[in-house]
Short mmCIF file of N, CA and C in Angstrom, two decimals:
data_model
loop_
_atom_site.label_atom_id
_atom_site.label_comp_id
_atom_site.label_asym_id
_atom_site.label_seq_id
_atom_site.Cartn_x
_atom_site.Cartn_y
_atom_site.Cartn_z
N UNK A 1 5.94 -20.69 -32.26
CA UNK A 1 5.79 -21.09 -30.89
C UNK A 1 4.33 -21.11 -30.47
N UNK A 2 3.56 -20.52 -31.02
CA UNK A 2 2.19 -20.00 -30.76
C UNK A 2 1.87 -21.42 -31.22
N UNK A 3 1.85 -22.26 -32.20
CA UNK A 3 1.40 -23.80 -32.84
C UNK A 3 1.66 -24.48 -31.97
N UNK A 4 2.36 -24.44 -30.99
CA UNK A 4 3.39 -25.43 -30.00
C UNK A 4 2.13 -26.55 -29.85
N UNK A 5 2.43 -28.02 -29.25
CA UNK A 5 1.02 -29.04 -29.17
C UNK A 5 1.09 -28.65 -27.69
N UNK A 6 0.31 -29.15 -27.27
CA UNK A 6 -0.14 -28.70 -25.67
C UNK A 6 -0.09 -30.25 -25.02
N UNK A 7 0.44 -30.01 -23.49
CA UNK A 7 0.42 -31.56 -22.68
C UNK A 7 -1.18 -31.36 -22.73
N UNK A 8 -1.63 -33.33 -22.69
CA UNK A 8 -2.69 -33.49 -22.64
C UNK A 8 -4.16 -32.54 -21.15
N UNK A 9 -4.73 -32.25 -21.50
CA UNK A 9 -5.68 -32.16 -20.28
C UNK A 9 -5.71 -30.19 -20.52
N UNK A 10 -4.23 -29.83 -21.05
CA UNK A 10 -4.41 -28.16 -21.15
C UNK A 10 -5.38 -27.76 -22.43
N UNK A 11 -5.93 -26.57 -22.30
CA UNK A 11 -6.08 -26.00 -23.32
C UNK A 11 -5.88 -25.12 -23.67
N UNK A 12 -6.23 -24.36 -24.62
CA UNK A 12 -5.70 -23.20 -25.57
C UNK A 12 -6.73 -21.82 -25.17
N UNK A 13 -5.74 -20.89 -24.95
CA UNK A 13 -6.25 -19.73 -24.32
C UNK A 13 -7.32 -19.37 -25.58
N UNK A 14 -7.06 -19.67 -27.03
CA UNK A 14 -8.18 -18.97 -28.29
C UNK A 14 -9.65 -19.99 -27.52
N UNK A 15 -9.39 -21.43 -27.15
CA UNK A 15 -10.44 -22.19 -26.52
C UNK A 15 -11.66 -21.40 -26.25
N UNK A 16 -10.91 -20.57 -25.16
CA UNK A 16 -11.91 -19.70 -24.06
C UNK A 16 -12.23 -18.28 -24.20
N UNK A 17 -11.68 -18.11 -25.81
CA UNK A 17 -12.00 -16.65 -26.22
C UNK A 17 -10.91 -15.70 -25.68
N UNK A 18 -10.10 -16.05 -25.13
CA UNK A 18 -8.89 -15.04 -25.11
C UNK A 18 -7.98 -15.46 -25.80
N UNK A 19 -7.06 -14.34 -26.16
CA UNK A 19 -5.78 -14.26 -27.10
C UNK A 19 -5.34 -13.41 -26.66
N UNK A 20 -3.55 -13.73 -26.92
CA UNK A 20 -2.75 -12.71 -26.79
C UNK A 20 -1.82 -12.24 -27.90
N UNK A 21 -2.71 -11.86 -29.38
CA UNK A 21 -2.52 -10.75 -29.94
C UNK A 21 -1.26 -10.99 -30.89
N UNK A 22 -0.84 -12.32 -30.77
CA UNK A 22 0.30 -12.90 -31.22
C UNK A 22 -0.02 -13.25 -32.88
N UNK A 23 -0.84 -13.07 -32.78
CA UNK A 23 -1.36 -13.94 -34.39
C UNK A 23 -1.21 -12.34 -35.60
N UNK A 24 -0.51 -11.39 -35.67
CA UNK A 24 -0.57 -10.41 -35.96
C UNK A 24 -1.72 -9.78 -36.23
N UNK A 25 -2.45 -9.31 -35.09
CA UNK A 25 -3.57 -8.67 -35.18
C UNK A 25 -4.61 -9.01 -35.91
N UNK A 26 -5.02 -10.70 -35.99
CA UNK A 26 -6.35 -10.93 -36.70
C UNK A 26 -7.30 -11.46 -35.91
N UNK A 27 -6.83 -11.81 -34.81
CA UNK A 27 -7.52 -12.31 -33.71
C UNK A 27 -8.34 -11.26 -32.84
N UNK A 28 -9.16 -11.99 -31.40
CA UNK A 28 -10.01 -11.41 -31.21
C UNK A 28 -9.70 -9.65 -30.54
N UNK A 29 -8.52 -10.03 -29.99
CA UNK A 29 -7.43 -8.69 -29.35
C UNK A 29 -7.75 -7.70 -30.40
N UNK A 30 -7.24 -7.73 -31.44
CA UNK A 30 -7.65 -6.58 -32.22
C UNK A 30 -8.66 -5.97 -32.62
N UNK A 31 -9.98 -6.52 -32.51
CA UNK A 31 -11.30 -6.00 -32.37
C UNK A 31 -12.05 -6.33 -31.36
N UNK A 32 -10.85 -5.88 -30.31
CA UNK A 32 -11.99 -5.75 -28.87
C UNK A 32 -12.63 -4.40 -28.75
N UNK A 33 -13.83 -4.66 -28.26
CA UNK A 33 -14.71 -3.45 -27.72
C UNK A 33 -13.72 -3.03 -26.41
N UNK A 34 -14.35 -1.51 -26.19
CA UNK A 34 -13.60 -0.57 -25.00
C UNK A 34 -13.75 -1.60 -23.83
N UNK A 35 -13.26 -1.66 -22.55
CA UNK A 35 -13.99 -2.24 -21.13
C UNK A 35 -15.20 -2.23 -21.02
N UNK A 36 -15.97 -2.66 -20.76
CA UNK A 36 -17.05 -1.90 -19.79
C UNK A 36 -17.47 -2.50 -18.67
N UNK A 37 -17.87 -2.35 -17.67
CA UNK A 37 -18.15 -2.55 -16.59
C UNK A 37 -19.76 -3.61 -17.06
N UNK A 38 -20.29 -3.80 -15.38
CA UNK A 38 -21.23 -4.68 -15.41
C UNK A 38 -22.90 -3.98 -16.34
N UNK A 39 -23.46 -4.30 -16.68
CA UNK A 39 -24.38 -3.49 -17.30
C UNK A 39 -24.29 -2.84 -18.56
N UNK A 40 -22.98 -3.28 -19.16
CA UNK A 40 -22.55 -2.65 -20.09
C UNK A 40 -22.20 -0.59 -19.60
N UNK A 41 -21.93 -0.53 -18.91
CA UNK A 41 -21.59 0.69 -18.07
C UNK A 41 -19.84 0.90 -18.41
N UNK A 42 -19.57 2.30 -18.71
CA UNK A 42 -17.85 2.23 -18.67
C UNK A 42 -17.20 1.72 -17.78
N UNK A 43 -15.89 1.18 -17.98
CA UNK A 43 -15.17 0.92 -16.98
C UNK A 43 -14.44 2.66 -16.72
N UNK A 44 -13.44 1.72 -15.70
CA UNK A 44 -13.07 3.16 -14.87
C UNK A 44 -11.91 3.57 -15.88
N UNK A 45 -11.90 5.08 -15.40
CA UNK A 45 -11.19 5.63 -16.56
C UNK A 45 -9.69 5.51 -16.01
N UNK A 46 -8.75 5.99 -16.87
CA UNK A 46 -7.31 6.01 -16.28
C UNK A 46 -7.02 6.53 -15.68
N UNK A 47 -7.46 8.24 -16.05
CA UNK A 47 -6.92 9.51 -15.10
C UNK A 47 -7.43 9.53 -13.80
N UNK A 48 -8.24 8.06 -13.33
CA UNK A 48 -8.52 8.29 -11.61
C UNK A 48 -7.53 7.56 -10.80
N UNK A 49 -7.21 7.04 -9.60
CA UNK A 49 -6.25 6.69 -8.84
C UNK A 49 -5.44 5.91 -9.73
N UNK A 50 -5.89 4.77 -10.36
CA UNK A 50 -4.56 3.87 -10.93
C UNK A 50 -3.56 4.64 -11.77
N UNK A 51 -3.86 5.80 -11.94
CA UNK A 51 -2.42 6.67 -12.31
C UNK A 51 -1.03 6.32 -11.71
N UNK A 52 -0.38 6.03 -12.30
CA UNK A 52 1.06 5.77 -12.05
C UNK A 52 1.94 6.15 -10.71
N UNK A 53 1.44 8.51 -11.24
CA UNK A 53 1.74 9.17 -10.30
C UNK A 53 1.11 9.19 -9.30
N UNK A 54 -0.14 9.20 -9.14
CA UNK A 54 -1.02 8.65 -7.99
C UNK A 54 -0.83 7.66 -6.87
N UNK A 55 -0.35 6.56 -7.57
CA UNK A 55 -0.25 5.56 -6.95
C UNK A 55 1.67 5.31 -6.06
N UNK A 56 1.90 5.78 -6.89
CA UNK A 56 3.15 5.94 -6.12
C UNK A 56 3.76 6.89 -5.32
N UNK A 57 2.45 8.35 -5.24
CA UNK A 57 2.42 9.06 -3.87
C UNK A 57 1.65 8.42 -2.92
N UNK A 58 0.66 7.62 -2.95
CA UNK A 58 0.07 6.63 -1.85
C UNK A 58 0.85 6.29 -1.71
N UNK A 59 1.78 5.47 -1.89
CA UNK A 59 2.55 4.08 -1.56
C UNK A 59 3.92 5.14 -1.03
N UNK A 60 4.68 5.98 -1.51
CA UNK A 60 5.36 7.12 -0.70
C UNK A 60 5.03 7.31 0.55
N UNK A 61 3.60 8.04 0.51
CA UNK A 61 3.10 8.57 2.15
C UNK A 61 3.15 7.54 2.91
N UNK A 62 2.64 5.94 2.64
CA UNK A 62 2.33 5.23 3.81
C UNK A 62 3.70 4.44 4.05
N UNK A 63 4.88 4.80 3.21
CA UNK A 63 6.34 4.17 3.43
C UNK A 63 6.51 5.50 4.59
N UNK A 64 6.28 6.54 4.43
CA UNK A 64 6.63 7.91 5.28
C UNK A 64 6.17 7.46 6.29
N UNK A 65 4.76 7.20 6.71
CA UNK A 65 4.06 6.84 8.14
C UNK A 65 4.30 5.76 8.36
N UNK A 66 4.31 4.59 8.07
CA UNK A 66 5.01 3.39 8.37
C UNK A 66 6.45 3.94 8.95
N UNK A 67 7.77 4.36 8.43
CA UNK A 67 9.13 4.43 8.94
C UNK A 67 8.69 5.68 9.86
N UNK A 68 8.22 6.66 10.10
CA UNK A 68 7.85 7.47 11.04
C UNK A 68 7.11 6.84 12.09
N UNK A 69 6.05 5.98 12.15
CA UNK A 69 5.45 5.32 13.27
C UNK A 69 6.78 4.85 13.76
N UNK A 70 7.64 3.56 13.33
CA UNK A 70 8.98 3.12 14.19
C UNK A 70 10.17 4.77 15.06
N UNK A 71 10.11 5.34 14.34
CA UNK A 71 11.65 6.41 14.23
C UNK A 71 10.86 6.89 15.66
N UNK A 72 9.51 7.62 15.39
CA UNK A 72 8.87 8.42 16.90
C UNK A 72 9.30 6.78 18.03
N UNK A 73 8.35 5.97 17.50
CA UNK A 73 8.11 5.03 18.95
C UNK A 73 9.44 4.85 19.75
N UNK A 74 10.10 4.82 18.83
CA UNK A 74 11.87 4.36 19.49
C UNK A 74 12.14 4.99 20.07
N UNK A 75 12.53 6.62 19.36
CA UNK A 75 12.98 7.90 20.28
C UNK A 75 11.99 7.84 20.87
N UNK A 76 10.52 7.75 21.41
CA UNK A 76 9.97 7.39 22.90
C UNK A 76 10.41 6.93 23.48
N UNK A 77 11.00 5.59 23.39
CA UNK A 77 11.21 4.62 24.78
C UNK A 77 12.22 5.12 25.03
N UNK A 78 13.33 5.73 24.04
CA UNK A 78 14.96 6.18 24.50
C UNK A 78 14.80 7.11 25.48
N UNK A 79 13.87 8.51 25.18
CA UNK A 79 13.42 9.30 25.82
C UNK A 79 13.21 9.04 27.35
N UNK A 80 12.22 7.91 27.02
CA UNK A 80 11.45 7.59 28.46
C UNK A 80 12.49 6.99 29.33
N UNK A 81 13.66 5.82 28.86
CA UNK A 81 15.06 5.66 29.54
C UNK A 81 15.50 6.39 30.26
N UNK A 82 15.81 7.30 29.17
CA UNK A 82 16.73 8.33 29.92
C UNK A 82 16.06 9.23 31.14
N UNK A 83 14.52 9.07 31.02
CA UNK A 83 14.24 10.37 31.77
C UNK A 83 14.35 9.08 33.27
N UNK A 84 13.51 8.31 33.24
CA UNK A 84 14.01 7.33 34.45
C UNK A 84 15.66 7.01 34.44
N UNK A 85 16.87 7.25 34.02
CA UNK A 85 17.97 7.49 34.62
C UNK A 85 18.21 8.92 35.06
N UNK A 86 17.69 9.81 34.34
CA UNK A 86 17.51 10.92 35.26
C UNK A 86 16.98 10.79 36.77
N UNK A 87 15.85 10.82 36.44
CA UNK A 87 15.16 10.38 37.81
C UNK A 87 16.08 9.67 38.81
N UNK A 88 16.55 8.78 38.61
CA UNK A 88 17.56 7.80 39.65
C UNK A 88 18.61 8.78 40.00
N UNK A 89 19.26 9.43 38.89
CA UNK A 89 20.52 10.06 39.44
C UNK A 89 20.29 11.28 40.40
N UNK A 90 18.71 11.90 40.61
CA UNK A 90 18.61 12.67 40.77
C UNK A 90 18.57 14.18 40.55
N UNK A 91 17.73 14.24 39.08
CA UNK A 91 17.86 15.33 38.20
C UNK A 91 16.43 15.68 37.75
N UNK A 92 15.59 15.86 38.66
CA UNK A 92 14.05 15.92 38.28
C UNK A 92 13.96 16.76 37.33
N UNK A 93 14.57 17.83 37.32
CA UNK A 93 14.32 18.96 35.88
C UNK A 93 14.48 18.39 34.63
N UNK A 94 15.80 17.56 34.26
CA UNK A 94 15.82 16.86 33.44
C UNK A 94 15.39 15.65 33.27
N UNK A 95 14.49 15.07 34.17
CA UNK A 95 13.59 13.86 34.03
C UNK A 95 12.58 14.29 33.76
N UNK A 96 11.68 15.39 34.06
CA UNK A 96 10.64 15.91 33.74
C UNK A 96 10.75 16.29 31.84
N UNK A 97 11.63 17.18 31.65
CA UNK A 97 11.86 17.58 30.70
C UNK A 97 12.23 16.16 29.20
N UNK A 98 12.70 14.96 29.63
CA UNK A 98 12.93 14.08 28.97
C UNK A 98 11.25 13.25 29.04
N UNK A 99 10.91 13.17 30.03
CA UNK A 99 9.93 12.51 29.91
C UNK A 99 8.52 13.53 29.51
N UNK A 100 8.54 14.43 28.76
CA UNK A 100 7.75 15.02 28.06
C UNK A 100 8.11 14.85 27.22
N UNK A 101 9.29 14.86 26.35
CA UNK A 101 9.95 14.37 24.97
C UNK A 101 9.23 13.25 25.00
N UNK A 102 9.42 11.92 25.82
CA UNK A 102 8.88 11.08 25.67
C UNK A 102 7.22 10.62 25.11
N UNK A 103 6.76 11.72 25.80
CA UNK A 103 4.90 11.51 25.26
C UNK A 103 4.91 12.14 24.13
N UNK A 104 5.69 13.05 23.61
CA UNK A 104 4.91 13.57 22.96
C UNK A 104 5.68 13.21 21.45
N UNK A 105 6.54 12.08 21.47
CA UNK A 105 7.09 11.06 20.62
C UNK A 105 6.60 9.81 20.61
N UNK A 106 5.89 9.64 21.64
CA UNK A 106 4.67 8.47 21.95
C UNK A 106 3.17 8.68 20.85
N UNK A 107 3.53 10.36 21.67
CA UNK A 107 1.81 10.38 20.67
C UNK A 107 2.13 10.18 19.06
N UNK A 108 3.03 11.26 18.71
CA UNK A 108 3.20 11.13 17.32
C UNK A 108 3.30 9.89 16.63
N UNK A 109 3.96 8.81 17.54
CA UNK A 109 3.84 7.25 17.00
C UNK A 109 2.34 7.00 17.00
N UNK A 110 1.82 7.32 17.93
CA UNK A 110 0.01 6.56 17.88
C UNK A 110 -0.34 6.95 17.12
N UNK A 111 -0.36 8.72 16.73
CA UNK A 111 -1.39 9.49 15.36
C UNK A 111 -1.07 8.75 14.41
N UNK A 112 0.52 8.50 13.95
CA UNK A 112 1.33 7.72 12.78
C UNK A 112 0.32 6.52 12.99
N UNK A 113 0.59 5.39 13.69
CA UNK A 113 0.13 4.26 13.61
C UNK A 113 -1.29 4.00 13.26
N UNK A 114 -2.43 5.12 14.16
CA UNK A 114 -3.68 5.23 13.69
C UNK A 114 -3.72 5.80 12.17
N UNK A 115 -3.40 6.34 11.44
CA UNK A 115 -3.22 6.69 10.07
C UNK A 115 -3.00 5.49 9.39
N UNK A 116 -1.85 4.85 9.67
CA UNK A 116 -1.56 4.10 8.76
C UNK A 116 -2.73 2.53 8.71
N UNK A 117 -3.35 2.41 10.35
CA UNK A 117 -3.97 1.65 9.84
C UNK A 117 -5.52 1.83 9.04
N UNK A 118 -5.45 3.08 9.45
CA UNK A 118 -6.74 3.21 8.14
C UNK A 118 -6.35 3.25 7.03
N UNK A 119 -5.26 4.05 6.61
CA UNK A 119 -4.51 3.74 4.89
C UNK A 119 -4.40 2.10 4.80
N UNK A 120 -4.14 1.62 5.75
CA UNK A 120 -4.26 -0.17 5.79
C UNK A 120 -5.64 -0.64 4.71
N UNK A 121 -6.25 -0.42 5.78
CA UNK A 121 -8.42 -0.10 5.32
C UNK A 121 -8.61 0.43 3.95
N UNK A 122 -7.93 1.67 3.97
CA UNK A 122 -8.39 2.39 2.27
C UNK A 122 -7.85 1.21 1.19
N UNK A 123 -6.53 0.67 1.56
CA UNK A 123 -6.26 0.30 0.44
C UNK A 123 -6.45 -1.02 0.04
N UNK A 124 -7.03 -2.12 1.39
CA UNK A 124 -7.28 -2.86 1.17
C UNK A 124 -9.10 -3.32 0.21
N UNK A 125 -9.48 -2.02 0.72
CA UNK A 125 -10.70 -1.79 -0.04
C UNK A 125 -10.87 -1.24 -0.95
N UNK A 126 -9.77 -0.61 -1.66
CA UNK A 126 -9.75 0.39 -2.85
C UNK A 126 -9.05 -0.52 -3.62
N UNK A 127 -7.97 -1.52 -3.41
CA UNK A 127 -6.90 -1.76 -3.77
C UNK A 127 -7.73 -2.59 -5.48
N UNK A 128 -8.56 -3.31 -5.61
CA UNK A 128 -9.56 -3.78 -6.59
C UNK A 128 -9.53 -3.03 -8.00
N UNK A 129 -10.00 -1.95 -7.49
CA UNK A 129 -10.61 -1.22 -8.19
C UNK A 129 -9.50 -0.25 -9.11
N UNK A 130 -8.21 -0.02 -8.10
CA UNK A 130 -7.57 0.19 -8.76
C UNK A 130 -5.97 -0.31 -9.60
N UNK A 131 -6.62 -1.89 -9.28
CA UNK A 131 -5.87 -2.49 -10.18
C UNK A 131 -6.71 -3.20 -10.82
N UNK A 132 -8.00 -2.81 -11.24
CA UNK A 132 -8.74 -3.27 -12.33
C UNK A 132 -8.93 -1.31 -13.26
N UNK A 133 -7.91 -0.33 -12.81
CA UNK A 133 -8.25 0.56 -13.65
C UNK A 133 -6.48 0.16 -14.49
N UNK A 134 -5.79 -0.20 -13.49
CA UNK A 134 -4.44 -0.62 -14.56
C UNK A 134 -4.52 -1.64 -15.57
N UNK A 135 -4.97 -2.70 -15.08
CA UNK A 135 -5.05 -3.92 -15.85
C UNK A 135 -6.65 -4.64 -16.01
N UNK A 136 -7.64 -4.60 -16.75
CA UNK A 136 -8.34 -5.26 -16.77
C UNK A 136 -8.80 -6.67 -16.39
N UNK A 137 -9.50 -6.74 -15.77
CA UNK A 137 -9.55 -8.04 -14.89
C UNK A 137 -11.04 -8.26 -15.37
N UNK A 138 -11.12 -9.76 -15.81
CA UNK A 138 -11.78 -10.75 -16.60
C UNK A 138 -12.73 -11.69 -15.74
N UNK A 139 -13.35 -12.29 -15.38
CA UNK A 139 -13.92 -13.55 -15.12
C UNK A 139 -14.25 -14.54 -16.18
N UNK A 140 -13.73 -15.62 -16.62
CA UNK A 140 -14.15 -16.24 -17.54
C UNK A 140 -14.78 -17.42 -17.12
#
């Protein structure tokens, strides 16, 4: 399958100096040098964030603060409902008392929401680096 002819205009990944290793190890795959970064400098090692386990306690926590930002904001507004049907029926103790539930299920949504959009930030700026420590990423 590797011989296959190619539609006109494509070319062949050996073309451009890559291979995929198919040729039983005589090709260039098998005597590649380690990564290295620009400068001939190491690339990044494994045991830093692109760890497996790493990466899938990030992606845990910000599923946690993501479904926690919604769960608080909601029980806010329910809160805040009820304490204005309190209020109407005439139950200030328990409108007072609901509508402190309310803020302070408000706030916990804002802290949540402000968190998550900086984990937004971290990972959109980290996110590179550590999927060039999983998979090597090329410019050719």
């Amino acid at each position: 399958m590797s011989n296959a002819s190619l539609p006109p205009g494509a070319s062949s990944p050996r073309e451009h100096g890559r291979d995929d290793g198919r040729d039983g190890g005589r090709g260039r795959a098998a005597d590649a040098a380690p990564a290295r970064g620009e400068g001939g400098a190491p690339g990044p090692s494994a045991s830093g964030a692109a760890n497996s386990s790493t990466m899938a306690l990030i992606l845990h926590a910000f599923t946690l603060l993501c479904c926690g930002n919604w769960i608080f904001g909601v029980a806010g507004i329910v809160f805040a409902i009820r304490a204005a049907h309190a209020r109407d029926r005439g139950l200030p103790g328990r409108a007072e008392m609901l509508t402190r539930y309310s803020w302070y299920c408000l706030g916990a949504a804002g802290v949540m929401l402000f968190v998550m959009l900086v984990l937004t930030f971290v990972v959109f700026t980290q996110s590179g680096s550590w999927i060039q420590g999983i998979v090597p990423v090329t410019n050719y």
